[in-house]
Amino acid sequence: MASSPSQTSLLANFSTCELSDALIKLSVPHGGHVPDIRMISPSSSSPEIRICSPAYTVQMVPGSNKDAPCLSEHFVDTTPAGSVIVIDAPSETKSAVWGGLMTAGAQARGATGVIISGRCRDIGEHRSLGFPVFSRGHSTLGQSPFTRPSAINVPLTIKPQGPGENSFPSVTIHPGDWMVADEDGVVCVPKHLENQVIELATKSREVDAQCMQDIKAGKGIKASFKLHRGK
Amino acid sequence: MASSPSQTSLLANFSTCELSDALIKLSVPHGGHVPDIRMISPSSSSPEIRICSPAYTVQMVPGSNKDAPCLSEHFVDTTPAGSVIVIDAPSETKSAVWGGLMTAGAQARGATGVIISGRCRDIGEHRSLGFPVFSRGHSTLGQSPFTRPSAINVPLTIKPQGPGENSFPSVTIHPGDWMVADEDGVVCVPKHLENQVIELATKSREVDAQCMQDIKAGKGIKASFKLHRGK
Amino acid sequence: MASSPSQTSLLANFSTCELSDALIKLSVPHGGHVPDIRMISPSSSSPEIRICSPAYTVQMVPGSNKDAPCLSEHFVDTTPAGSVIVIDAPSETKSAVWGGLMTAGAQARGATGVIISGRCRDIGEHRSLGFPVFSRGHSTLGQSPFTRPSAINVPLTIKPQGPGENSFPSVTIHPGDWMVADEDGVVCVPKHLENQVIELATKSREVDAQCMQDIKAGKGIKASFKLHRGK
């Protein structure tokens, strides 16, 4: 893991939207956005909840895949404290890859949450434990026999799913990349862009605050953008 | 805009379901229903929230489209007071076409809400400002470089998306048509049908209230429909 | 209907996830899970709500189908007390097959809820009446002319819909099968497996409680599973 011992970053001050804006300015074509993964726990709408932690990555494979490697430990037991678990499940799986016992294990390890390109279950347990879970949906089915973990600390290439899946780029998440997740969605900030993103987002926030003030005062969006953004 | 200065209508007394029923009786094949657009703000479930206003229409095009016309003003700055902004984004776009600064601008103009065949972002800002937003989903990405506005006050032909998209008709929304939106979804009442819809919905409400009373009393649905609906 | 007069079962003590786990152990390939049907009423997230009742089944057909049989009574009027109404609507229909008057009729008959492979409408009415409704989504459109009921007390074969629809098995629900539904989703427990499922779920709950205690104490998921589950 490439992140600092404290596992915190000034990125935590910004919304996912502000971070995507900065990544777009840095010519990252997808703005770091992993589409269609939404907040499930601690509620489906908690404006005050924001994950901002380095990624600990887990690659799942179909249970029928006998060739892919197996893990010697349970992947939750090897989660670094202060990290967020990021799981890539086989595309379009109707079963869950995360449940209540895993939330308990992740909390015992000091994980800050889990972000799943796939489904969770035991919604009530995550909520009563107050553990942040972001996923594509939910299910009553557990991992076995549908899926199994095959690798940790590997890059994950997460493809968009559903309508528009072929017209939006995949996002590759490397271990230690900063994952930020809130009500609006999930964003990956590549580790090497951390400082540039913070710098750009800090400037934009100031400009947007000035725009907001003028727009609320009725000065018009075009005029406010022209004055404060210069275009 | 073809609507009256006061921008109100007796249509506001009816639920979207009641209005769809009236439009079906008038042989409008889709009952005015624009599928799969749902309430996002002021919350994801607010029974007391209902938009009922004439449509101010905005056509978005892909950002890569260099041929379509450009707007000289920001489309929010030209919103008529008392209207609802209706935006048609390119199908299946993973980015948003509406954010917090636009909500502030729309409120300053006196708009009553926004209905988006597409995505929004900055969910928390819309909610804290109490501005009604209906959309297909959300994203962390803004408009640029994915989409751009190309025309206002034009008819929008909104196609269904996702499962069943080929077996349900598109809905064409003309500027000034009445847009009604609540927890159950979004309905377009063509301006020229306003009075007929109000008349039919008024009668149906009375009949349905009698049915509800009898059904709650255990008289059976078939018998109650026979008695009050005549079939 | 094959269920007992009291229409209760020890199955009601277990979550849908626990029941799917037991069905998987019994080699039911889909674990009884009917994907992508979610709680709509009494709210979109009510941890204390769980339907557990024998299925009263209703098959809908497209309204354009003139050949399929017609019902002589309204299907709600023939609902057995203590049962849950399970409706299979034509795949991917954008209209609703359940509304407020039907909830009133179902409550008058003593039904415990409705589970719809399809859409509902009149969300506010179900919520204010406190009636449990699970569905794939919602709409402003009613049944007619889009769909109509054609048969009751017949087996329903419910196909998965949306992404992954071709890689997950259909679930067949027979009249009198136990339907359990909560925040995590919908599970069908075949009547003849009721006792075996209860036995397996009872054992698993005890083991899982021991695992949870150890995992919360930081003993690790792999070690806890090894100690209590034996693997």
XYZ file of C-alpha atoms in Angstrom:
693
model
C 0.000 0.000 0.000
C 1.433 3.313 -1.108
C -0.471 5.608 1.222
C 0.751 7.329 4.352
C 0.377 5.714 7.797
C -2.359 8.141 8.762
C -4.408 7.123 5.713
C -5.962 10.552 5.439
C -5.901 13.067 2.638
C -7.125 16.559 1.954
C -9.236 14.850 -0.724
C -11.675 14.121 2.118
C -12.658 17.813 2.075
C -14.205 17.531 -1.383
C -17.340 15.982 -2.826
C -17.103 13.263 -5.448
C -18.433 15.801 -7.967
C -15.659 18.269 -7.183
C -13.069 15.494 -7.569
C -14.499 14.326 -10.893
C -14.353 17.930 -12.125
C -10.662 18.102 -11.226
C -9.908 14.763 -12.905
C -11.713 15.887 -16.078
C -9.502 19.008 -16.100
C -6.508 16.668 -15.845
C -7.779 14.887 -19.006
C -8.766 11.660 -17.245
C -11.519 10.644 -19.716
C -13.916 9.106 -17.152
C -13.261 11.649 -14.412
C -12.569 8.734 -12.056
C -16.294 7.966 -11.963
C -17.374 4.346 -11.465
C -21.018 4.544 -12.599
C -24.058 3.036 -10.900
C -22.596 2.119 -7.508
C -24.650 3.767 -4.780
C -24.788 4.199 -1.009
C -26.633 1.326 0.708
C -25.422 1.724 4.309
C -25.537 3.403 6.833
C -28.615 4.496 4.853
C -29.541 4.986 1.231
C -29.175 8.757 1.663
C -26.730 10.140 4.209
C -25.391 13.511 3.112
C -22.844 13.486 5.922
C -21.272 10.152 4.911
C -18.161 10.202 2.748
C -15.561 7.466 2.372
C -12.076 8.755 1.518
C -9.428 6.056 1.920
C -6.796 4.147 -0.044
C -8.112 1.145 -1.953
C -7.491 -2.410 -0.815
C -8.558 -4.352 -3.905
C -10.225 -7.754 -4.199
C -10.870 -9.584 -7.481
C -13.738 -12.078 -7.475
C -14.183 -14.741 -10.170
C -17.143 -16.976 -11.035
C -17.381 -19.995 -8.720
C -17.229 -22.206 -11.798
C -13.717 -20.919 -12.579
C -11.390 -23.636 -11.260
C -8.255 -22.241 -12.949
C -7.920 -18.825 -11.308
C -5.731 -18.668 -8.175
C -7.170 -19.190 -4.673
C -6.402 -17.073 -1.619
C -4.753 -18.679 1.410
C -6.387 -16.239 3.833
C -9.862 -14.701 3.970
C -9.507 -11.380 2.170
C -11.148 -9.471 5.006
C -8.545 -10.749 7.486
C -5.763 -9.106 5.479
C -7.404 -5.673 5.129
C -5.008 -2.862 6.119
C -6.361 -0.539 8.821
C -7.682 2.718 7.409
C -8.281 1.361 3.924
C -11.515 0.847 1.995
C -12.164 -2.595 0.546
C -12.916 -2.416 -3.210
C -14.423 -5.567 -4.708
C -14.876 -6.344 -8.398
C -17.449 -9.137 -8.800
C -18.119 -10.925 -12.083
C -20.309 -8.684 -14.232
C -24.078 -8.895 -13.781
C -23.986 -11.444 -10.940
C -27.342 -11.745 -9.130
C -25.683 -12.994 -5.881
C -23.960 -10.955 -3.170
C -20.231 -10.825 -2.417
C -20.545 -9.043 0.940
C -22.567 -9.781 4.093
C -22.914 -9.077 7.803
C -20.029 -11.211 9.082
C -17.683 -9.511 6.626
C -18.766 -6.079 7.863
C -17.978 -7.194 11.433
C -14.573 -8.497 10.316
C -13.816 -5.349 8.346
C -14.703 -3.141 11.309
C -12.464 -5.254 13.589
C -9.618 -4.631 11.112
C -10.260 -0.885 11.038
C -11.509 -0.699 7.454
C -13.460 2.450 6.600
C -16.035 0.862 4.289
C -16.561 -1.334 1.254
C -17.213 -0.377 -2.388
C -18.603 -3.202 -4.494
C -18.983 -3.517 -8.247
C -21.588 -6.147 -7.480
C -24.176 -6.821 -4.780
C -24.354 -6.980 -0.979
C -26.773 -8.699 1.430
C -27.678 -8.429 5.138
C -28.500 -4.733 4.636
C -29.898 -4.404 8.154
C -26.660 -5.641 9.739
C -24.467 -3.107 7.925
C -26.853 -0.342 8.900
C -27.089 -1.334 12.549
C -23.270 -1.538 12.712
C -23.041 1.842 10.934
C -20.605 0.518 8.312
C -20.502 2.309 4.935
C -21.428 -0.037 2.064
C -21.685 1.069 -1.570
C -22.889 -1.439 -4.178
C -24.806 -1.935 -7.417
C -27.692 -3.607 -5.597
C -28.605 -6.348 -3.163
C -29.511 -10.022 -3.074
C -30.465 -12.766 -0.625
C -27.711 -15.056 -1.973
C -24.203 -15.292 -0.532
C -20.925 -15.851 -2.384
C -20.884 -19.632 -2.637
C -21.298 -21.307 -5.116
C -21.712 -18.298 -7.405
C -18.428 -16.409 -6.921
C -15.155 -16.649 -4.995
C -12.249 -14.302 -4.231
C -9.170 -14.978 -6.347
C -6.699 -12.140 -5.808
C -6.003 -9.163 -3.545
C -3.873 -6.064 -4.100
C -4.225 -6.298 -7.887
C -5.477 -3.611 -10.294
C -9.232 -3.859 -10.895
C -10.680 -2.823 -14.241
C -14.322 -2.023 -13.586
C -16.551 -1.925 -16.641
C -19.780 0.091 -16.780
C -22.919 -2.058 -16.651
C -26.444 -1.653 -17.978
C -27.660 0.969 -20.470
C -24.721 2.894 -21.916
C -22.174 0.268 -20.918
C -20.454 0.404 -24.307
C -20.184 4.177 -24.520
C -18.375 4.895 -21.233
C -14.762 3.913 -20.459
C -13.740 1.341 -17.853
C -12.013 2.630 -14.717
C -8.852 0.898 -13.500
C -8.320 1.039 -9.731
C -4.821 0.344 -8.433
C -4.153 -0.691 -4.842
C -3.537 2.475 -2.835
C -5.516 4.747 -5.176
C -7.787 7.082 -3.240
C -11.424 6.021 -3.299
C -14.003 8.675 -2.497
C -17.686 7.785 -2.237
C -20.742 9.781 -1.211
C -24.435 10.178 -2.140
C -23.554 11.189 -5.704
C -21.444 8.098 -6.381
C -17.945 6.657 -6.407
C -14.731 8.251 -7.692
C -11.198 6.842 -7.925
C -8.393 9.395 -7.625
C -5.141 7.809 -8.856
C -2.475 8.095 -6.172
C -0.084 10.015 -8.421
C -2.716 12.671 -9.154
C -3.628 13.306 -5.500
C -1.821 16.623 -5.125
C -2.867 18.007 -8.508
C -6.494 17.099 -7.820
C -6.425 18.783 -4.407
C -4.929 21.922 -5.944
C -7.502 22.109 -8.746
C -10.452 21.268 -6.492
C -9.409 23.911 -3.972
C -9.373 26.599 -6.673
C -12.665 25.454 -8.178
C -14.406 25.435 -4.828
C -13.537 29.077 -4.294
C -14.712 30.049 -7.767
C -17.901 27.977 -7.464
C -18.687 29.610 -4.109
C -18.474 33.020 -5.763
C -20.667 31.816 -8.642
C -23.204 30.371 -6.202
C -23.440 33.671 -4.344
C -24.036 35.645 -7.538
C -26.436 33.095 -9.008
C -28.523 33.042 -5.833
C -28.603 36.839 -6.055
C -30.153 36.497 -9.511
C -27.162 37.654 -11.558
C -27.588 34.783 -14.006
C -25.475 31.699 -14.623
C -23.794 32.900 -17.822
C -22.822 36.253 -16.316
C -21.585 34.655 -13.102
C -19.503 32.062 -14.932
C -18.050 34.794 -17.161
C -17.120 36.900 -14.140
C -15.648 34.185 -11.927
C -14.653 31.377 -14.279
C -13.675 33.702 -17.113
C -15.922 31.962 -19.667
C -45.038 29.501 -23.778
C -48.742 28.843 -24.210
C -49.776 28.693 -20.566
C -51.635 31.277 -18.552
C -49.756 33.959 -16.615
C -50.568 32.368 -13.280
C -49.040 29.069 -14.470
C -51.429 27.034 -12.390
C -53.967 24.450 -13.389
C -56.621 22.303 -11.769
C -54.398 19.432 -12.956
C -52.422 20.082 -9.762
C -55.268 18.517 -7.778
C -54.664 15.082 -9.280
C -52.040 12.405 -8.900
C -49.957 11.328 -11.883
C -51.872 8.032 -11.821
C -55.227 9.789 -12.079
C -53.933 11.855 -14.991
C -52.558 8.811 -16.834
C -55.957 7.131 -16.423
C -57.672 10.122 -18.026
C -55.179 10.217 -20.908
C -55.671 6.481 -21.528
C -59.425 7.125 -21.726
C -58.632 9.816 -24.304
C -56.786 7.161 -26.350
C -53.306 8.566 -25.753
C -51.422 5.260 -26.133
C -48.758 5.927 -23.468
C -51.040 7.720 -21.030
C -48.530 10.570 -20.949
C -46.192 8.418 -18.855
C -42.440 8.969 -19.209
C -41.100 5.753 -17.650
C -38.268 5.374 -15.160
C -37.767 8.988 -14.110
C -38.074 9.232 -10.334
C -38.046 11.756 -7.510
C -34.508 12.501 -6.255
C -35.069 15.780 -4.388
C -36.287 17.121 -1.977
C -36.070 13.443 -0.988
C -36.452 10.092 -2.708
C -39.933 9.742 -1.210
C -42.001 12.813 -0.451
C -45.726 12.110 -0.763
C -46.536 15.797 -0.442
C -44.346 16.877 -3.374
C -45.975 17.308 -6.766
C -44.724 19.387 -9.684
C -47.487 20.703 -11.935
C -46.222 23.355 -14.348
C -45.862 24.107 -18.044
C -42.785 22.608 -19.682
C -39.778 24.685 -20.614
C -37.867 22.251 -22.819
C -34.123 21.776 -23.270
C -32.510 19.447 -25.816
C -29.025 18.193 -24.979
C -26.702 16.628 -27.556
C -23.479 14.635 -27.164
C -20.474 16.877 -26.549
C -18.855 15.299 -29.613
C -21.627 16.684 -31.837
C -20.104 19.793 -33.417
C -22.896 20.272 -35.985
C -25.927 20.861 -33.764
C -26.735 24.513 -32.938
C -25.299 26.221 -29.846
C -27.242 28.408 -27.414
C -26.260 32.047 -26.972
C -27.493 32.156 -23.369
C -27.318 29.615 -20.537
C -30.627 27.737 -20.739
C -31.321 28.252 -17.038
C -31.084 32.041 -17.447
C -33.973 32.000 -19.936
C -36.351 29.860 -17.868
C -39.825 31.439 -17.606
C -41.041 31.921 -14.026
C -43.503 29.255 -12.942
C -42.354 26.680 -15.469
C -40.642 23.333 -14.971
C -37.419 22.698 -16.862
C -37.596 19.460 -18.892
C -34.261 18.165 -20.183
C -33.713 15.402 -22.715
C -30.129 14.136 -22.454
C -28.537 11.771 -24.966
C -29.768 8.255 -24.227
C -27.881 6.205 -21.650
C -25.378 8.926 -20.728
C -23.465 8.143 -17.521
C -22.778 11.844 -16.797
C -25.101 14.430 -15.234
C -26.791 17.354 -16.993
C -27.909 19.146 -13.811
C -26.082 20.285 -10.670
C -26.211 22.564 -7.661
C -25.438 25.863 -9.387
C -28.247 25.209 -11.878
C -30.709 24.565 -9.062
C -29.733 27.908 -7.530
C -30.178 29.640 -10.887
C -33.519 27.937 -11.525
C -34.807 28.973 -8.113
C -33.701 32.557 -8.752
C -35.735 32.472 -11.990
C -38.819 31.093 -10.233
C -38.770 27.647 -11.832
C -40.784 25.001 -9.996
C -38.438 22.053 -10.574
C -36.531 20.054 -13.145
C -37.435 16.784 -14.889
C -34.494 15.044 -16.534
C -34.411 12.170 -18.989
C -30.833 11.690 -17.840
C -28.834 12.116 -14.634
C -28.260 14.779 -11.986
C -25.437 15.377 -9.483
C -24.934 17.411 -6.282
C -27.904 15.615 -4.716
C -27.266 17.155 -1.302
C -27.434 20.701 -2.714
C -30.830 20.201 -4.350
C -32.162 18.686 -1.150
C -30.832 21.409 1.111
C -32.316 24.040 -1.228
C -35.607 22.089 -1.307
C -35.739 22.087 -5.107
C -37.696 19.286 -6.808
C -35.465 17.173 -9.089
C -36.673 14.112 -11.007
C -34.154 12.061 -12.988
C -33.159 8.599 -14.214
C -30.228 8.455 -11.792
C -27.166 10.302 -10.600
C -23.472 10.676 -11.360
C -20.383 12.496 -10.132
C -19.679 13.862 -13.625
C -20.889 17.227 -14.916
C -21.999 18.163 -18.444
C -18.669 18.909 -20.048
C -17.238 17.270 -22.146
C -19.966 14.629 -22.326
C -23.047 16.644 -23.323
C -24.086 20.214 -24.133
C -27.397 22.069 -24.525
C -28.348 22.688 -28.147
C -31.926 23.980 -28.235
C -34.674 25.342 -25.991
C -38.429 25.569 -26.517
C -38.410 22.655 -28.982
C -40.492 19.457 -28.840
C -38.659 16.648 -26.998
C -39.255 13.036 -28.017
C -38.286 10.960 -24.994
C -37.675 7.280 -25.659
C -38.068 4.627 -22.981
C -34.757 3.201 -21.741
C -33.671 -0.138 -20.314
C -35.724 -3.378 -20.262
C -38.876 -2.991 -22.353
C -37.551 0.026 -24.247
C -38.746 -1.355 -27.588
C -42.272 -2.245 -26.469
C -43.395 1.128 -25.087
C -44.036 4.264 -27.162
C -41.954 7.433 -26.984
C -43.569 10.496 -25.441
C -43.312 13.847 -27.224
C -43.312 16.882 -24.925
C -44.118 20.251 -26.470
C -43.170 23.537 -24.829
C -46.082 24.598 -22.634
C -47.448 21.079 -22.138
C -48.349 20.446 -18.504
C -45.786 18.306 -16.690
C -46.943 16.572 -13.528
C -44.503 14.594 -11.394
C -44.834 12.865 -8.042
C -43.643 9.721 -6.228
C -45.261 7.466 -8.842
C -43.501 9.091 -11.773
C -43.769 11.686 -14.529
C -46.736 12.438 -16.805
C -47.060 14.911 -19.689
C -50.548 16.315 -20.269
C -50.691 17.917 -23.736
C -51.863 21.524 -23.451
C -54.864 20.972 -25.756
C -56.127 18.082 -23.598
C -55.946 19.963 -20.296
C -59.677 20.599 -19.901
C -60.760 17.142 -21.045
C -58.284 15.519 -18.657
C -59.496 17.612 -15.733
C -63.100 16.703 -16.510
C -62.393 12.971 -16.764
C -60.134 12.905 -13.702
C -62.724 14.753 -11.635
C -65.388 12.171 -12.474
C -63.045 9.239 -11.886
C -61.954 10.548 -8.521
C -65.544 10.609 -7.303
C -66.209 7.095 -8.573
C -62.941 5.782 -7.173
C -63.727 7.287 -3.762
C -67.029 5.393 -3.727
C -65.248 2.199 -4.789
C -62.613 2.672 -2.092
C -65.282 3.064 0.594
C -67.072 -0.132 -0.471
C -63.863 -2.092 -0.970
C -62.603 -1.136 2.490
C -65.972 -2.279 3.847
C -65.316 -5.704 2.318
C -67.864 -5.551 -0.506
C -65.333 -6.894 -3.002
C -63.584 -5.217 -5.911
C -65.708 -6.740 -8.684
C -69.000 -5.823 -6.998
C -67.811 -2.306 -6.167
C -66.583 -1.674 -9.714
C -69.882 -3.017 -11.097
C -71.883 -0.742 -8.806
C -69.917 2.471 -9.252
C -68.061 2.097 -12.551
C -70.839 0.127 -14.199
C -68.574 -2.737 -15.242
C -53.821 -24.006 -0.861
C -51.637 -26.500 0.935
C -50.759 -24.482 4.018
C -52.096 -24.836 7.520
C -55.105 -22.807 8.706
C -52.946 -20.618 10.909
C -50.832 -19.691 7.889
C -47.742 -19.245 10.032
C -44.393 -20.968 9.906
C -41.156 -20.971 11.859
C -39.705 -19.702 8.581
C -40.848 -16.274 9.773
C -38.010 -16.312 12.305
C -35.353 -16.181 9.599
C -34.095 -13.561 7.204
C -34.327 -14.112 3.461
C -30.537 -14.495 3.440
C -30.645 -17.294 6.024
C -33.337 -19.050 4.001
C -31.415 -18.762 0.733
C -28.370 -20.247 2.489
C -30.437 -23.251 3.590
C -31.894 -23.734 0.100
C -28.408 -23.602 -1.436
C -27.343 -26.345 1.012
C -30.339 -28.339 -0.232
C -28.983 -27.960 -3.785
C -31.718 -25.625 -5.007
C -29.627 -23.876 -7.702
C -31.143 -20.382 -7.293
C -31.492 -20.537 -3.518
C -35.149 -19.546 -3.935
C -34.066 -16.009 -4.771
C -36.248 -13.971 -7.149
C -33.810 -11.190 -8.127
C -34.490 -7.464 -8.330
C -37.838 -7.257 -6.546
C -37.561 -4.771 -3.694
C -39.551 -3.320 -0.804
C -41.661 -0.318 -1.881
C -44.186 -0.126 0.994
C -44.603 0.501 3.918
C -41.315 2.245 3.070
C -38.322 1.574 0.864
C -36.326 0.496 3.916
C -38.096 -1.051 6.882
C -35.837 -3.496 8.712
C -38.733 -4.703 10.860
C -40.951 -5.663 7.893
C -40.934 -9.279 6.740
C -43.620 -11.079 4.759
C -43.781 -14.829 5.449
C -46.947 -16.395 4.011
C -48.125 -19.018 1.552
C -48.299 -17.844 -2.052
C -51.590 -17.089 -3.775
C -50.459 -16.852 -7.396
C -51.725 -14.647 -10.229
C -50.600 -14.872 -13.855
C -50.941 -11.720 -15.942
C -50.796 -11.707 -19.739
C -50.415 -8.849 -22.236
C -53.682 -7.025 -22.838
C -53.281 -7.791 -26.539
C -53.512 -11.533 -25.811
C -57.116 -12.459 -26.654
C -56.551 -16.231 -26.481
C -55.516 -16.742 -22.867
C -58.332 -17.524 -20.394
C -60.211 -14.792 -18.533
C -61.068 -14.804 -14.816
C -64.701 -14.749 -13.734
C -63.919 -12.953 -10.469
C -61.481 -10.178 -9.607
C -58.349 -11.999 -8.400
C -58.153 -9.897 -5.234
C -61.673 -10.969 -4.225
C -60.587 -14.619 -4.137
C -57.437 -14.125 -2.056
C -57.273 -16.573 0.880
C -56.842 -14.899 4.278
C -53.272 -15.063 5.546
C -51.726 -15.506 2.108
C -49.453 -13.232 0.115
C -50.486 -12.359 -3.434
C -47.709 -13.152 -5.939
C -48.147 -11.618 -9.396
C -46.161 -12.426 -12.522
C -46.585 -9.616 -15.065
C -45.415 -9.834 -18.667
C -41.669 -9.232 -18.730
C -40.430 -5.643 -18.925
C -43.863 -4.026 -18.833
C -43.705 -0.271 -18.124
C -47.259 -0.208 -16.651
C -48.386 -1.212 -13.147
C -50.424 -4.281 -12.178
C -51.204 -3.151 -8.627
C -52.759 0.026 -7.189
C -54.442 1.572 -4.176
C -57.900 0.018 -4.586
C -56.310 -3.436 -4.783
C -54.378 -2.833 -1.573
C -57.659 -1.904 0.140
C -59.313 -5.054 -1.224
C -56.381 -7.251 -0.236
C -56.403 -5.861 3.300
C -60.151 -6.474 3.562
C -59.478 -10.108 2.569
C -56.724 -10.504 5.179
C -53.819 -10.792 2.725
C -50.394 -10.120 4.231
C -48.869 -8.323 1.262
C -48.167 -8.457 -2.457
C -45.005 -9.488 -4.320
C -44.899 -8.366 -7.939
C -42.610 -9.386 -10.765
C -43.656 -6.133 -12.391
C -44.608 -2.631 -11.292
C -46.995 -0.986 -8.812
C -48.526 2.498 -8.644
C -50.272 4.658 -6.001
C -47.215 4.310 -3.753
C -48.555 6.818 -1.233
C -51.771 4.822 -0.731
C -49.985 1.554 0.063
C -47.738 3.402 2.497
C -50.549 5.216 4.263
C -52.462 1.927 4.585
C -49.275 0.219 5.844
C -49.569 -2.613 3.326
C -46.360 -4.427 2.315
C -45.696 -4.130 -1.437
C -42.604 -5.545 -3.146
C -42.069 -4.851 -6.859
C -39.537 -4.251 -9.630
C -40.479 -0.594 -9.869
C -43.363 1.812 -10.261
C -45.394 3.548 -12.932
C -48.257 6.000 -13.341
C -50.110 3.586 -15.646
C -52.701 1.046 -14.495
C -53.375 -2.441 -15.865
C -55.672 -1.645 -18.756
C -55.047 -1.834 -21.708
C -51.483 -3.064 -21.139
C -52.030 -6.265 -19.121
C -54.826 -8.389 -17.659
C -55.069 -11.278 -15.155
C -55.551 -14.659 -16.816
C -55.132 -17.347 -14.153
C -54.922 -17.829 -10.383
C -53.499 -20.688 -8.322
C -51.152 -21.754 -11.116
C -47.371 -22.201 -10.937
C -45.488 -19.024 -11.892
C -42.107 -19.254 -13.587
C -40.389 -15.962 -12.910
C -37.451 -15.134 -15.146
C -34.652 -12.803 -14.091
C -34.735 -9.435 -15.848
C -32.089 -6.875 -16.815
C -28.308 -7.369 -16.745
C -27.438 -11.025 -16.086
C -30.894 -12.268 -17.035
C -29.447 -15.116 -19.103
C -27.020 -16.383 -16.485
C -29.383 -16.939 -13.544
C -32.101 -19.614 -13.383
C -35.824 -18.906 -13.352
C -37.691 -19.577 -10.103
C -40.965 -21.512 -10.213
C -43.454 -20.579 -7.484
C -46.251 -23.050 -6.766
C -49.458 -22.030 -4.978
C -48.902 -22.593 -1.260
C -45.121 -22.255 -1.414
C -43.817 -20.054 1.385
C -42.848 -16.571 0.225
C -40.494 -14.614 2.455
C -39.617 -11.013 1.638
C -37.604 -8.386 3.488
C -35.151 -5.533 2.788
C -32.661 -7.923 1.156
C -35.176 -9.311 -1.332
C -37.637 -12.102 -2.066
C -37.221 -15.845 -1.488
C -39.541 -18.752 -2.336
C -39.316 -21.769 -0.013
C -41.028 -24.738 -1.691
C -43.691 -26.175 0.604
C -42.096 -29.641 0.685
C -38.751 -28.198 1.835
C -40.193 -26.154 4.721
C -39.070 -28.434 7.542
C -35.622 -29.128 6.116
C -35.041 -25.404 5.586
C -36.081 -24.584 9.151
C -33.760 -27.266 10.517
C -30.774 -26.076 8.471
C -31.425 -22.383 9.134
C -31.719 -23.015 12.879
C -28.317 -24.721 12.967
C -26.683 -22.058 10.791
C -28.011 -19.251 12.923
C -26.369 -20.695 16.011
C -23.066 -21.201 14.218
C -23.199 -17.758 12.638
C -23.863 -16.169 16.038
C -20.717 -17.824 17.391
C -18.762 -16.668 14.332
C -20.091 -13.117 14.719
C -18.997 -13.018 18.377
C -15.477 -14.176 17.540
C -15.178 -11.967 14.460
C -16.247 -8.896 16.410
C -13.598 -9.844 19.009
C -10.981 -9.704 16.238
C -10.281 -13.414 15.938
C -10.451 -13.260 12.148
C -13.011 -14.617 9.704
C -10.972 -17.620 8.525
C -10.160 -18.768 12.080
C -13.754 -18.240 13.255
C -15.205 -20.159 10.301
C -12.698 -22.969 10.883
C -13.611 -23.184 14.578
C -17.393 -22.989 14.270
C -18.198 -24.059 10.717
C -15.377 -26.607 10.536
C -13.930 -25.163 7.349
